[in-house]
């Protein structure tokens, strides 16, 4: 029987095409609706996979809209009941299900304080959508797997489009239109992702390193690795990693480098050299097979030439496949991970 | 020979007393200097241990000053060179050494955009202090250990005082004055921290869970555990942990719960029950020995009755001792951790 998770991973190019086709006009309208509103910064509330999409928002809104993005501490709103003053904020709640009370509480507070709030959700009838002034519908179809995949890339696309709309960057030839094709080519890296997973089937811990736009990818691959393969996989900004945690790298320690994009290449190549000197086992997920420095133990390629700001929509895909095959290599059924629920109702 | 690290851990009550005595007037003056400036949110730039202090800032400025706190993505300023517009921001750079170029770049940008910027550093002659409009001197004395301890608690105290100053909460009897005494009592938990460490000397991975104000403590104990004992120790908000990563907990999996403070007690007690059902090995660092639910495998107490917002200055101390003894139990010299530098110059 075909795996539901794997089939949802492979659905992503089609989901993206549908999202761009059916939701672009709504996002353009939301962007127009926001013009004239005072927006000094963005406050995003999200958990789990959606929180990793929020990390992408930090870079896309920062780089293209010159907006600082704060990630909400939901407990300030729900448990401590001392919500910040939100004047000047654009609030965005991201949740596949739209159910989590703590995320809804942040959007509720935005409405109470009369600042604009956008729900990004796969369920436009959810409490989150009901609470928000504007809703972006992910239109990903039912996500049957416990592990989120297609809703994640749809969430990234939602933020990319919103960023374009807010900055009025939308051009006649939209670079987002090319992403689905790159995703299809990235799916062709399935054998490479599988080989890396099978080569590391014995691990019980690893770290994942990336920076900038692909910090989101780094965190999301780590989350999939934990959810599906039960490996203690910790993600870091490659800069933060050098401020202390580097100490844990010893002979054979598994390190997964996410090195897509021009700007971070030099830094991540230097880090790969350093890691190899420490005898780490290195996986490199990258768009530059010809890069200098020592050869990684495994390489998982994505197409070259993707603009860095769009590469997270593509780079995650072989990362999802890596986690899928790591689970299988460890004797775990990735369609039935233990203990986690699709909808988690944290306060 | 006495360990330098352990002696710096034990210095913390004295460092705090000195900081409160010598720096309170400066912080009050900074607070006055900021009145009338437009502050809609706080943007903190920091790395490593100082970034964990920034997490404390998220809660203290959120709960008492109603200010949203964003943690800066320094690469937007340094590598992508598309710094956000900072109008409405109060920028705070935190760095023990004051040297890291990426942190300095955020504060530089604040000055360029003429928004207020505060440096919190142990070196008032550092580039960070030179770049900032205001400087808070941690006055912790030379920190000789690679692993930061006394500068961390001084950084927390700096933010607590600044929050008080900005909200004009400073009362005749300042609750901060009691913290050094609580720290001294927390140091008495050294045998309990040591017993937990010796009981878990065989681990190579663990997770640490906390929430709210003590999310900072959770992240900082995890960092010390990695730096000193080379254990892959991943910290989580206990709410985030339930959105997926919970899957990694299996028979014998080590979980360190940071459960200080009233507001989060119910949630963390419920989680302890859940973790014990999954047969995790649980350490509880808490202020409530009589709490219901199953007994943890090890308990590290801190004094009861500390206001939750001040408990991070106290709870970290036995956590530092845990990491110190875990290193020793694993045959590592905590005064000479491998591979990390005191000053890390990331872009």
XYZ file of C-alpha atoms in Angstrom, chain B residues 164-314:
151
model
C 10.937 48.156 36.381
C 12.388 51.495 35.374
C 10.339 51.733 32.192
C 7.124 50.903 34.028
C 8.035 52.959 37.078
C 7.244 49.933 39.214
C 10.289 50.464 41.416
C 8.937 50.464 44.949
C 10.559 51.303 48.270
C 11.095 47.597 48.970
C 12.482 46.237 45.732
C 11.839 42.492 45.371
C 15.103 42.218 43.440
C 16.893 42.867 46.720
C 15.795 39.451 47.937
C 17.125 37.549 44.937
C 20.720 37.205 46.129
C 19.481 35.474 49.287
C 17.388 33.060 47.249
C 20.412 32.388 45.056
C 22.402 31.441 48.144
C 19.726 28.981 49.174
C 19.591 27.576 45.633
C 23.336 26.914 45.821
C 22.519 24.554 48.684
C 20.910 22.271 46.091
C 24.370 21.377 44.827
C 24.158 17.797 46.201
C 20.790 17.258 44.507
C 22.102 18.604 41.187
C 25.139 16.378 41.520
C 23.060 13.279 42.298
C 20.885 13.834 39.218
C 23.962 14.340 37.065
C 25.688 11.232 38.390
C 22.510 9.214 37.901
C 22.387 10.239 34.248
C 26.107 10.171 33.430
C 25.481 7.651 30.645
C 23.148 9.800 28.515
C 24.106 11.270 25.166
C 20.846 13.144 24.601
C 18.016 14.651 26.606
C 15.306 17.257 26.353
C 14.570 20.136 28.700
C 11.064 21.505 29.057
C 9.739 24.696 30.592
C 7.458 27.546 29.719
C 6.886 31.234 30.280
C 9.480 33.170 32.267
C 11.537 30.028 32.785
C 11.790 29.224 29.112
C 15.000 31.223 29.452
C 16.177 28.868 32.210
C 15.271 25.840 30.125
C 17.273 27.069 27.132
C 20.242 28.125 29.231
C 20.523 24.823 31.121
C 20.395 23.058 27.747
C 23.204 25.239 26.404
C 25.391 24.591 29.457
C 24.680 20.852 29.125
C 25.908 20.899 25.543
C 28.895 23.160 26.108
C 30.174 21.383 29.189
C 28.972 17.773 29.006
C 28.703 17.303 25.216
C 25.186 15.923 25.563
C 22.705 16.736 22.777
C 20.291 18.579 25.053
C 17.367 20.185 23.294
C 15.204 22.757 25.044
C 11.520 23.335 24.286
C 8.556 25.256 25.403
C 6.492 22.517 26.996
C 3.617 23.607 24.746
C 5.684 23.350 21.568
C 6.989 19.973 22.672
C 3.498 18.546 22.511
C 3.206 19.645 18.866
C 5.325 16.793 17.512
C 8.632 16.302 19.348
C 6.934 14.365 22.158
C 7.260 11.399 19.793
C 10.934 10.941 20.709
C 10.173 10.068 24.358
C 10.582 6.361 24.998
C 11.547 4.055 27.861
C 14.400 5.650 29.790
C 14.518 8.886 27.752
C 15.919 11.651 29.977
C 13.700 14.712 30.421
C 14.635 17.719 32.540
C 11.582 19.691 33.670
C 11.983 23.300 34.775
C 8.857 23.852 36.836
C 9.407 26.971 38.907
C 6.526 29.388 39.301
C 2.835 29.323 40.022
C 1.275 29.890 36.617
C 2.789 26.934 34.808
C 2.606 24.419 37.647
C -0.624 22.679 36.643
C 0.504 22.249 33.055
C 3.952 20.985 33.979
C 2.590 18.598 36.601
C 0.268 17.109 33.985
C 3.198 16.769 31.634
C 5.237 15.018 34.320
C 2.477 12.454 34.697
C 2.414 11.917 30.941
C 6.196 11.588 30.760
C 6.306 9.077 33.594
C 3.647 6.999 31.828
C 5.962 6.929 28.831
C 8.695 5.715 31.223
C 10.908 8.742 30.770
C 13.605 9.367 33.366
C 12.536 12.703 34.814
C 14.508 15.382 36.629
C 12.339 18.064 38.191
C 13.867 21.427 39.029
C 11.058 23.061 40.962
C 9.931 25.163 43.870
C 7.104 22.906 44.971
C 8.165 19.613 46.501
C 4.628 18.800 47.611
C 3.103 18.936 44.143
C 0.817 16.075 43.167
C 1.470 13.515 40.488
C 4.187 10.909 40.206
C 7.549 11.377 41.885
C 10.323 12.408 39.506
C 13.432 10.243 39.376
C 15.457 13.167 40.675
C 14.356 16.418 42.229
C 16.424 19.593 42.427
C 14.676 22.098 44.670
C 14.810 25.867 44.677
C 13.279 27.961 47.459
C 9.496 28.228 47.490
C 7.727 31.571 47.323
C 9.917 33.362 44.768
C 7.787 35.571 42.482
C 7.667 33.754 39.165
C 9.118 36.675 37.222
C 12.258 36.607 39.377
C 12.606 32.832 39.577
C 14.791 32.589 36.423
C 17.611 34.369 38.284
C 17.505 31.625 40.901
